[in-house]
PDB file of C-alpha atoms in Angstrom:
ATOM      1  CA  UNK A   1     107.355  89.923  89.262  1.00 49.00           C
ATOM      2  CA  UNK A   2     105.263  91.130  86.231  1.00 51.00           C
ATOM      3  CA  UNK A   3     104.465  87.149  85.599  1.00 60.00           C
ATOM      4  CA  UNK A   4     103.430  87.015  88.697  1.00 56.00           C
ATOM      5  CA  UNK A   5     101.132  89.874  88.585  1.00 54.00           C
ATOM      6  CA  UNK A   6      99.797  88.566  85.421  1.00 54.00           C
ATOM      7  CA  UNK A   7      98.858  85.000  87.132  1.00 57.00           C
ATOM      8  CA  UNK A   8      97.428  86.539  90.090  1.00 52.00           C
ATOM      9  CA  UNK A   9      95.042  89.002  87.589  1.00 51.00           C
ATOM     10  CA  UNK A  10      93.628  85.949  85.716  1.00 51.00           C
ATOM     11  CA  UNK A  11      93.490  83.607  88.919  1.00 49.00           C
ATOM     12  CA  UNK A  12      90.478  86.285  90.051  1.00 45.00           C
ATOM     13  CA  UNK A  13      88.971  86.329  86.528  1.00 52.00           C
ATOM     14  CA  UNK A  14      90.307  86.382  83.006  1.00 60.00           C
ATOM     15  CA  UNK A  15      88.667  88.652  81.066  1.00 63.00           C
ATOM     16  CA  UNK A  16      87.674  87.879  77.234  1.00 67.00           C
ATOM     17  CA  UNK A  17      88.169  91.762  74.998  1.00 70.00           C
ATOM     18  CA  UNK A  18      84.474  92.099  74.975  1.00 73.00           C
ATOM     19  CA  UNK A  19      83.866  90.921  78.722  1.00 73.00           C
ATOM     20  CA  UNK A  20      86.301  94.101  79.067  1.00 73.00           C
ATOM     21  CA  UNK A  21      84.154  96.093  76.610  1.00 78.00           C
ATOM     22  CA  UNK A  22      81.182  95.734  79.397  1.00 81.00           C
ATOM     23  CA  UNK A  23      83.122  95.614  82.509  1.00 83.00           C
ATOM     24  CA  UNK A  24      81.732  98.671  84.751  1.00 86.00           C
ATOM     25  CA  UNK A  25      85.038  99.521  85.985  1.00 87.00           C
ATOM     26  CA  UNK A  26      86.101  99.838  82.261  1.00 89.00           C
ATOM     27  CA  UNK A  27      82.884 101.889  81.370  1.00 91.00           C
ATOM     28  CA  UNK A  28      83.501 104.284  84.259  1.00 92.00           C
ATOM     29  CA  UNK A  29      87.169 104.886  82.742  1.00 93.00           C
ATOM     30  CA  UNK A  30      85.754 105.738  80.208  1.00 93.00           C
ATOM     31  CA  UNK A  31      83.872 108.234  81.217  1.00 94.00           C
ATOM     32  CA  UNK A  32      86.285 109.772  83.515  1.00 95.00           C
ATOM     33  CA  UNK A  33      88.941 110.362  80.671  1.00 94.00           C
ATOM     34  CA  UNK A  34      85.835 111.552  78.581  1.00 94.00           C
ATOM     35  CA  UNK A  35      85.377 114.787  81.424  1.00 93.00           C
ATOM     36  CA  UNK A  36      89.304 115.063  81.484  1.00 93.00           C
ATOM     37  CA  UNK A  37      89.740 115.552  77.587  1.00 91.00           C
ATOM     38  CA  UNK A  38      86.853 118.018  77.608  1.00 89.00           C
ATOM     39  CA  UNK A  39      89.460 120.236  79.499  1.00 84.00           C
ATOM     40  CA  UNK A  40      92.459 118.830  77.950  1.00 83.00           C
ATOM     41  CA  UNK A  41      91.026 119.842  74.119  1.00 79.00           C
ATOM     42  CA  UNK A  42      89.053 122.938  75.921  1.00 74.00           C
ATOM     43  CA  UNK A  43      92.177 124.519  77.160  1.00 75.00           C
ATOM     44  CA  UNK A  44      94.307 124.003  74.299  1.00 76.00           C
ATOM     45  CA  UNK A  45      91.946 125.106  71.333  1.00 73.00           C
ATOM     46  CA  UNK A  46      90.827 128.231  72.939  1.00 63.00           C
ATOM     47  CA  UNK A  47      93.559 129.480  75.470  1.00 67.00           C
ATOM     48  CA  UNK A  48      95.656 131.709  72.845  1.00 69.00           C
ATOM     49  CA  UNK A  49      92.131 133.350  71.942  1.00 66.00           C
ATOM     50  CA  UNK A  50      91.229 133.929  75.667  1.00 60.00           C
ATOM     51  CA  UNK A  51      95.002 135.258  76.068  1.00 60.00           C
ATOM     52  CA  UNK A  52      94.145 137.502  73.216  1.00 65.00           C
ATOM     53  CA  UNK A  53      90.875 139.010  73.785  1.00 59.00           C
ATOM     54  CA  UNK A  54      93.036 140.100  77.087  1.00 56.00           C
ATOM     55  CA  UNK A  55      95.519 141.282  75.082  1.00 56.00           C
ATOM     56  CA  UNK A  56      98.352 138.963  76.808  1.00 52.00           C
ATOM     57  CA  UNK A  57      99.062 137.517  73.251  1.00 52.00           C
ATOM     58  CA  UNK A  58     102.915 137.618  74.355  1.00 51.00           C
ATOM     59  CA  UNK A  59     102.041 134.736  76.701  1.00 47.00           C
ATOM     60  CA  UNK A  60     101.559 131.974  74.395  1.00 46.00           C
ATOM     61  CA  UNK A  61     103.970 132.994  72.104  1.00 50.00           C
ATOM     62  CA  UNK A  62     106.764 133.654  74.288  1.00 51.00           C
ATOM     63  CA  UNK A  63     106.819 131.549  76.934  1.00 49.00           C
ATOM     64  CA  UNK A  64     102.997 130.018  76.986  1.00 50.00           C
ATOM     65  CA  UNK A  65     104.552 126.931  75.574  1.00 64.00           C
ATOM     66  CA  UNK A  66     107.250 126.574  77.036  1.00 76.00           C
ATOM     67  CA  UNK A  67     106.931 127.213  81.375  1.00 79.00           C
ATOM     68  CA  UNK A  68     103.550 125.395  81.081  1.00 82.00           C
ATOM     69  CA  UNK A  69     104.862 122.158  79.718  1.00 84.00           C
ATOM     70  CA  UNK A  70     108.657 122.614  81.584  1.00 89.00           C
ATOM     71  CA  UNK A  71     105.851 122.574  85.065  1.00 90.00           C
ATOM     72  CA  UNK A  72     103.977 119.552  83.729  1.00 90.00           C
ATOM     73  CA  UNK A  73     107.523 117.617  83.579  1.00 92.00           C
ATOM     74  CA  UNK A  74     108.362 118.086  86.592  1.00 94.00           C
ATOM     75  CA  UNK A  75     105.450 117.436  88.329  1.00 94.00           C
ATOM     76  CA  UNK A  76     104.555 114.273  86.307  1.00 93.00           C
ATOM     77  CA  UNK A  77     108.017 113.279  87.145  1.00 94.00           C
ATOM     78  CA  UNK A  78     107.183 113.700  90.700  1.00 95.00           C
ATOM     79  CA  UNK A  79     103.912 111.903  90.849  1.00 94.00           C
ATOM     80  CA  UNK A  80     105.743 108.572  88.915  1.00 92.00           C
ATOM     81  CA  UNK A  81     107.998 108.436  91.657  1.00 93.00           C
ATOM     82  CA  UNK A  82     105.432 108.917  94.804  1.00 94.00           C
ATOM     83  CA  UNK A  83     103.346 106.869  93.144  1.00 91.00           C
ATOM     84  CA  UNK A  84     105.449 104.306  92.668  1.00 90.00           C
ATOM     85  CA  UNK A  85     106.676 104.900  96.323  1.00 91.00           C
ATOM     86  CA  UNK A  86     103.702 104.641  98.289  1.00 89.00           C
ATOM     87  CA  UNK A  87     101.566 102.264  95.649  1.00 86.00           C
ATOM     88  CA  UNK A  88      99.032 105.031  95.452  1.00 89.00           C
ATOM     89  CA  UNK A  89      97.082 105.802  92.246  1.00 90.00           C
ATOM     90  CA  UNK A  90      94.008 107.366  92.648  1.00 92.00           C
ATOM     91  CA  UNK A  91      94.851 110.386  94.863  1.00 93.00           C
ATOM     92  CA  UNK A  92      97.889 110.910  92.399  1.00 94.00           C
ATOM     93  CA  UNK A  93      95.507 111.504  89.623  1.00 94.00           C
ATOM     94  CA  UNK A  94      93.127 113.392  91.620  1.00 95.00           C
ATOM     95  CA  UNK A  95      95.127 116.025  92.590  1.00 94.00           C
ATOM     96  CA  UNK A  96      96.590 117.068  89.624  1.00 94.00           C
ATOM     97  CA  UNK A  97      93.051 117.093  88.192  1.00 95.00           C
ATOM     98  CA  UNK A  98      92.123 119.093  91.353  1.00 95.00           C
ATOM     99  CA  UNK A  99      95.344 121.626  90.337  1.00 94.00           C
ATOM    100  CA  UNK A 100      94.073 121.906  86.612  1.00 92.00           C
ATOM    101  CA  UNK A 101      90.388 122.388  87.804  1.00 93.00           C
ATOM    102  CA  UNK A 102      91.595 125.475  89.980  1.00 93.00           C
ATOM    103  CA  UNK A 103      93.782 126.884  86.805  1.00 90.00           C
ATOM    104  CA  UNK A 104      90.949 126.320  84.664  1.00 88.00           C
ATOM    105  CA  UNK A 105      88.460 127.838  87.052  1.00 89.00           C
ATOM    106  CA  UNK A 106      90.613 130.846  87.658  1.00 89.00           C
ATOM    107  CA  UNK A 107      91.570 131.342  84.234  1.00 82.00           C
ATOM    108  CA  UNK A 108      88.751 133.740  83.399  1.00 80.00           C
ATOM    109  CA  UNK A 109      90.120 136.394  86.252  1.00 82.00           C
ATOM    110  CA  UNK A 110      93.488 137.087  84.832  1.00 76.00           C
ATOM    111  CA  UNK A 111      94.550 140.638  83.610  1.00 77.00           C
ATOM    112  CA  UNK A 112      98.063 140.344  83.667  1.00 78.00           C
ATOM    113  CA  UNK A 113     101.083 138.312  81.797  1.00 76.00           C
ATOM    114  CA  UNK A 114     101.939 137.023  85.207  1.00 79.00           C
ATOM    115  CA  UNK A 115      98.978 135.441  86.617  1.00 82.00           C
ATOM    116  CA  UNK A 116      97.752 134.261  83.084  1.00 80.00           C
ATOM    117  CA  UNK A 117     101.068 132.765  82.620  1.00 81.00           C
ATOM    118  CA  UNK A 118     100.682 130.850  86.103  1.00 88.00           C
ATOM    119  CA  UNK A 119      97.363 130.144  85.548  1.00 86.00           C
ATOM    120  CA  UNK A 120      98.539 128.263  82.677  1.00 85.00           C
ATOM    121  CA  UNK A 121     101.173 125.902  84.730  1.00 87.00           C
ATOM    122  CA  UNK A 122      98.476 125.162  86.906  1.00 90.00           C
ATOM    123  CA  UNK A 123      96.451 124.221  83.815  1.00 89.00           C
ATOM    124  CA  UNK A 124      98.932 122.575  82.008  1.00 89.00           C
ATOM    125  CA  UNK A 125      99.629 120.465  85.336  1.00 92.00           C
ATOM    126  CA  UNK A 126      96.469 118.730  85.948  1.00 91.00           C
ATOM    127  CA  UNK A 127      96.115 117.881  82.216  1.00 90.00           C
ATOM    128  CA  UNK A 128      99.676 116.290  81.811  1.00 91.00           C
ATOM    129  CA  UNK A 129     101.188 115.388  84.725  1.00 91.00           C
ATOM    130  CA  UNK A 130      99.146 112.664  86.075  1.00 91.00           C
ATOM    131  CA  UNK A 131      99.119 111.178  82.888  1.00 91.00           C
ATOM    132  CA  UNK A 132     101.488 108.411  83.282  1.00 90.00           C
ATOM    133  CA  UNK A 133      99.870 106.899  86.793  1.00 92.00           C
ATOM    134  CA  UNK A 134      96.137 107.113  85.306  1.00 93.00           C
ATOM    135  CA  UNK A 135      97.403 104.658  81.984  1.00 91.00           C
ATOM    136  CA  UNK A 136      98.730 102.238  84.918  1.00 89.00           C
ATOM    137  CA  UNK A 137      95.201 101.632  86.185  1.00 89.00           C
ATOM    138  CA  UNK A 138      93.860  99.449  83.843  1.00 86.00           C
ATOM    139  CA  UNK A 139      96.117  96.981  84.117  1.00 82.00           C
ATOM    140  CA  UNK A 140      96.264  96.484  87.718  1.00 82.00           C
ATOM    141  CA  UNK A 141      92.676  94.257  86.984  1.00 79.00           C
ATOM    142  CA  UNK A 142      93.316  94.178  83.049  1.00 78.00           C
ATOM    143  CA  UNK A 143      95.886  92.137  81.183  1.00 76.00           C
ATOM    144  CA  UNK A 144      96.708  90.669  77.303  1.00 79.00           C
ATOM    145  CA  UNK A 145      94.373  91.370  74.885  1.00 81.00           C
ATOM    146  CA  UNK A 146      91.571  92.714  77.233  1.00 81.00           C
ATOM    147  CA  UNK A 147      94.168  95.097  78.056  1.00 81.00           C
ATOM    148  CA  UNK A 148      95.127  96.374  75.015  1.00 84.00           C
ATOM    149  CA  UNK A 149      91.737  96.470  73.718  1.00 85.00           C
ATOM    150  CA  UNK A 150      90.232  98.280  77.028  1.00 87.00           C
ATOM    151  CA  UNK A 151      92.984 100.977  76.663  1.00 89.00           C
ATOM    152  CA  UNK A 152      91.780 101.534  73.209  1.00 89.00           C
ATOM    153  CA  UNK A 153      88.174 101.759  74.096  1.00 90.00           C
ATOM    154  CA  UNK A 154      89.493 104.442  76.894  1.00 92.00           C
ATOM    155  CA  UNK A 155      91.180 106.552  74.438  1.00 91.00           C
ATOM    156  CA  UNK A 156      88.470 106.445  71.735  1.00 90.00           C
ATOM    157  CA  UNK A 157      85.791 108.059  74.540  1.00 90.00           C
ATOM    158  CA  UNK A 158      88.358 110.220  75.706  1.00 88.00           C
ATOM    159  CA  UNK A 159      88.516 111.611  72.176  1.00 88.00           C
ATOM    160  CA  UNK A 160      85.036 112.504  72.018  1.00 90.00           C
ATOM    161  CA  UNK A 161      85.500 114.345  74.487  1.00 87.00           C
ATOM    162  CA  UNK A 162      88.280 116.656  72.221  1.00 83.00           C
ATOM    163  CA  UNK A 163      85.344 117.007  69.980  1.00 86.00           C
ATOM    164  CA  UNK A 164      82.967 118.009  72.514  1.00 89.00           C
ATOM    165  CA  UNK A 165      85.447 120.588  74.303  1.00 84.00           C
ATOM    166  CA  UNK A 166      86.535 123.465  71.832  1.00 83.00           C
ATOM    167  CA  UNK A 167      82.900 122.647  70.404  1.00 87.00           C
ATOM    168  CA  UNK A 168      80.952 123.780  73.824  1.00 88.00           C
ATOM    169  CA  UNK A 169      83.697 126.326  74.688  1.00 84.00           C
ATOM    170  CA  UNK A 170      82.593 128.263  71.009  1.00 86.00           C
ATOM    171  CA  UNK A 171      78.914 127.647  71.825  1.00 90.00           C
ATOM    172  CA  UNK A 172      79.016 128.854  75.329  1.00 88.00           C
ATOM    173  CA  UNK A 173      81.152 132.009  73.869  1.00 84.00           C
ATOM    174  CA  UNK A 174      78.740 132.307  71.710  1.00 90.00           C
ATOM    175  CA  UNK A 175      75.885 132.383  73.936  1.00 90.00           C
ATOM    176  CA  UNK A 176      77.144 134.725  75.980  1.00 89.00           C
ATOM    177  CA  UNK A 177      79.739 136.492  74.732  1.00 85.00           C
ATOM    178  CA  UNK A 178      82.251 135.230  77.028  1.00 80.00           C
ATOM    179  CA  UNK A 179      84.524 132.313  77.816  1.00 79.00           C
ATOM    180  CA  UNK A 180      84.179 133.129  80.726  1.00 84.00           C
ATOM    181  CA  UNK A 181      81.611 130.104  81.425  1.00 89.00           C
ATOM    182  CA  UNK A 182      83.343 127.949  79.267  1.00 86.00           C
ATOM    183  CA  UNK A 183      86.382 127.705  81.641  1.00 87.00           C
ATOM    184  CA  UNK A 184      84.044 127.361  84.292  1.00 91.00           C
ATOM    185  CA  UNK A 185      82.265 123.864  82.705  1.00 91.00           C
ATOM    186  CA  UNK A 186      86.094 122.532  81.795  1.00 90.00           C
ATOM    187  CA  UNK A 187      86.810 122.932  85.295  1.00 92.00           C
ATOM    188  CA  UNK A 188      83.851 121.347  86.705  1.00 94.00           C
ATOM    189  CA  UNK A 189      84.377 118.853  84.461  1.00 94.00           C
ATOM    190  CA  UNK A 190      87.807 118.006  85.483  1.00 93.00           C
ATOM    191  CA  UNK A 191      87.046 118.483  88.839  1.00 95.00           C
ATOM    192  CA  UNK A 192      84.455 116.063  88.579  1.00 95.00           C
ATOM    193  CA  UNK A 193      87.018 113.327  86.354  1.00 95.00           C
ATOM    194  CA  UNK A 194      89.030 113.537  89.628  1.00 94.00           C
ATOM    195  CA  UNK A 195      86.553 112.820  91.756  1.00 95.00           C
ATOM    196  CA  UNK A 196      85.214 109.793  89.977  1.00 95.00           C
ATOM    197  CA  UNK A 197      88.930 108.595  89.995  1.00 94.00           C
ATOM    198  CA  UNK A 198      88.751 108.062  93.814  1.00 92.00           C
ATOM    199  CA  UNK A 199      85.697 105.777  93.464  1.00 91.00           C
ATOM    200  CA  UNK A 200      88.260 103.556  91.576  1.00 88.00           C
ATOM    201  CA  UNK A 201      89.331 100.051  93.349  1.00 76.00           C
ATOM    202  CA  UNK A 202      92.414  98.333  91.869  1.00 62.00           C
ATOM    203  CA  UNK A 203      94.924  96.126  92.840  1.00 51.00           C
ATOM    204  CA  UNK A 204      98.487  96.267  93.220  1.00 50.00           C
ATOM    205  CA  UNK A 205     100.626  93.350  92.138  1.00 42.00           C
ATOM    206  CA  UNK A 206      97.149  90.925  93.063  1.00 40.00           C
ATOM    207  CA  UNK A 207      96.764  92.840  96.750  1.00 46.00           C
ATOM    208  CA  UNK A 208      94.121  95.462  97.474  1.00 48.00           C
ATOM    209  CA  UNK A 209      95.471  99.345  97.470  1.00 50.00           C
ATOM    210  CA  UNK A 210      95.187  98.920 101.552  1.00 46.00           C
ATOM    211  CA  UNK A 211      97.735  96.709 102.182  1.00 39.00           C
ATOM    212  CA  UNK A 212     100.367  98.498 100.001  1.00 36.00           C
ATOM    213  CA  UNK A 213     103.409  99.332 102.887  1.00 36.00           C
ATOM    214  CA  UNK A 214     106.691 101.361 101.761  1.00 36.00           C
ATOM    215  CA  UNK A 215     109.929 100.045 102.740  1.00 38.00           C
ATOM    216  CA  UNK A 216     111.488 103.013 104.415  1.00 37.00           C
ATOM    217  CA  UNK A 217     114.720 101.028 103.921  1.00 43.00           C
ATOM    218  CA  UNK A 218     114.729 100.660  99.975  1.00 41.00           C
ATOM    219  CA  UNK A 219     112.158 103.052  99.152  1.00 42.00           C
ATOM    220  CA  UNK A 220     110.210 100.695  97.394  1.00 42.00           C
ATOM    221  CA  UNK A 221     106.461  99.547  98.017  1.00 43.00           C
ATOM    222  CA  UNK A 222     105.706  96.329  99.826  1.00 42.00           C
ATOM    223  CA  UNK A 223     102.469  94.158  99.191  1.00 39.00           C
ATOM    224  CA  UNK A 224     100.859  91.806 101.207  1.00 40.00           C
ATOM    225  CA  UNK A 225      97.828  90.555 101.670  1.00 41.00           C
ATOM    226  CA  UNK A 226      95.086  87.927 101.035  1.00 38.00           C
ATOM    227  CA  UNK A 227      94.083  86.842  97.388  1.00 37.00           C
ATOM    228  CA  UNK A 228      92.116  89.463  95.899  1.00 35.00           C
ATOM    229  CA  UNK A 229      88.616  89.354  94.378  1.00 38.00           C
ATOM    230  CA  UNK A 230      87.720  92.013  91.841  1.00 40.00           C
ATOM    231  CA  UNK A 231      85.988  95.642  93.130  1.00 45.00           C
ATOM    232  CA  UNK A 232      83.421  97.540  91.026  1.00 45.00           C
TER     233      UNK A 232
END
């Protein structure tokens, strides 16, 4: 099966590392993990001082860690399988980022342990848990070295994003003595990552998302379809 995925990727076009580097589909992943790591980084660097200036410091130190991440799991867990199920991606991806957006967004209105503390899950949910479909994207058009190298590229922008995060989150506080705003940009930004992800064509196993079909009998995802060309 994976060979002949592979085959049916470079029958359509077999991408060099730097035709990769300047594919638009690869430049728009970038971007979108760029918006998501701004609230990934965002959330994590300034969370425990947001708990604190609302004096819910026994949040992060108790069970902050520990629910938040436990939630992420399970959900992530969740999405593999439906995703796997149905041969969906995109909408996978987008609603956890949708979930996180909403916990991020929210974030700033919490005054007690519990809703700060569930505000959190939701955070912690569209950060993680979608995680494990999104890295599967690339190489439903990507594969070798293009692959490997493309994935690289992805991460690297996504990283500037952890430096432009915390960075505008102390700005913004500093502005205007609040982080209020802060978790307000994260969220838009994340909000806007999962909306870009929906824009995204790929193919499953050499067939177009569209003609994925589930088995109901094996639980497993059926493709058919005509030979694919590649979607920008």
């Amino acid at each position: 099966m994976y060979e002949q995925e592979q085959r049916a990727m470079q029958h359509v076009k077999k991408y060099t590392v730097l035709q990769a580097f300047t594919d638009a589909k690869v430049l728009k992943l970038c971007f979108i993990y760029f918006l998501w790591v701004v609230g990934f980084w965002g959330f994590y660097f300034w969370m425990p001082t947001v708990l604190k200036t609302l004096r819910l410091v026994d949040v992060p130190h108790r069970r902050g860690h520990r629910h938040p991440h436990a939630a992420a799991l399970v959900v992530q867990l969740i999405i593999g399988h439906t995703a796997t199920v149905t041969g969906d991606k995109v909408w996978h991806v987008f609603a956890a980022l949708t979930v996180g957006a909403v916990g991020l967004g929210l974030s700033p209105f919490a005054h007690n342990m519990g809703v700060a503390l569930f505000l959190i899950c939701l955070s912690a949910i569209g950060i993680h848990a979608s995680m494990g479909v999104w890295w599967t994207i690339p190489t439903t058009f990507l594969s070798g070295p293009a692959a490997a190298g493309s994935i690289a590229l992805i991460n690297s922008c996504g990283n500037l994003g952890g430096m432009f995060g915390p960075n505008m989150m102390a700005w913004v506080q500093a502005q205007t003595g609040s982080f209020a705003m802060g978790y307000y940009l994260m969220a838009l930004f994340m909000f806007s990552a999962g909306l870009l992800v929906l824009t995204l064509k790929y193919k499953v196993n050499g067939t177009v998302k569209e003609n994925v079909h589930l088995d109901t009998r094996t639980k497993t995802a059926l493709y058919t379809g005509t030979e694919p060309t590649l979607n920008h």
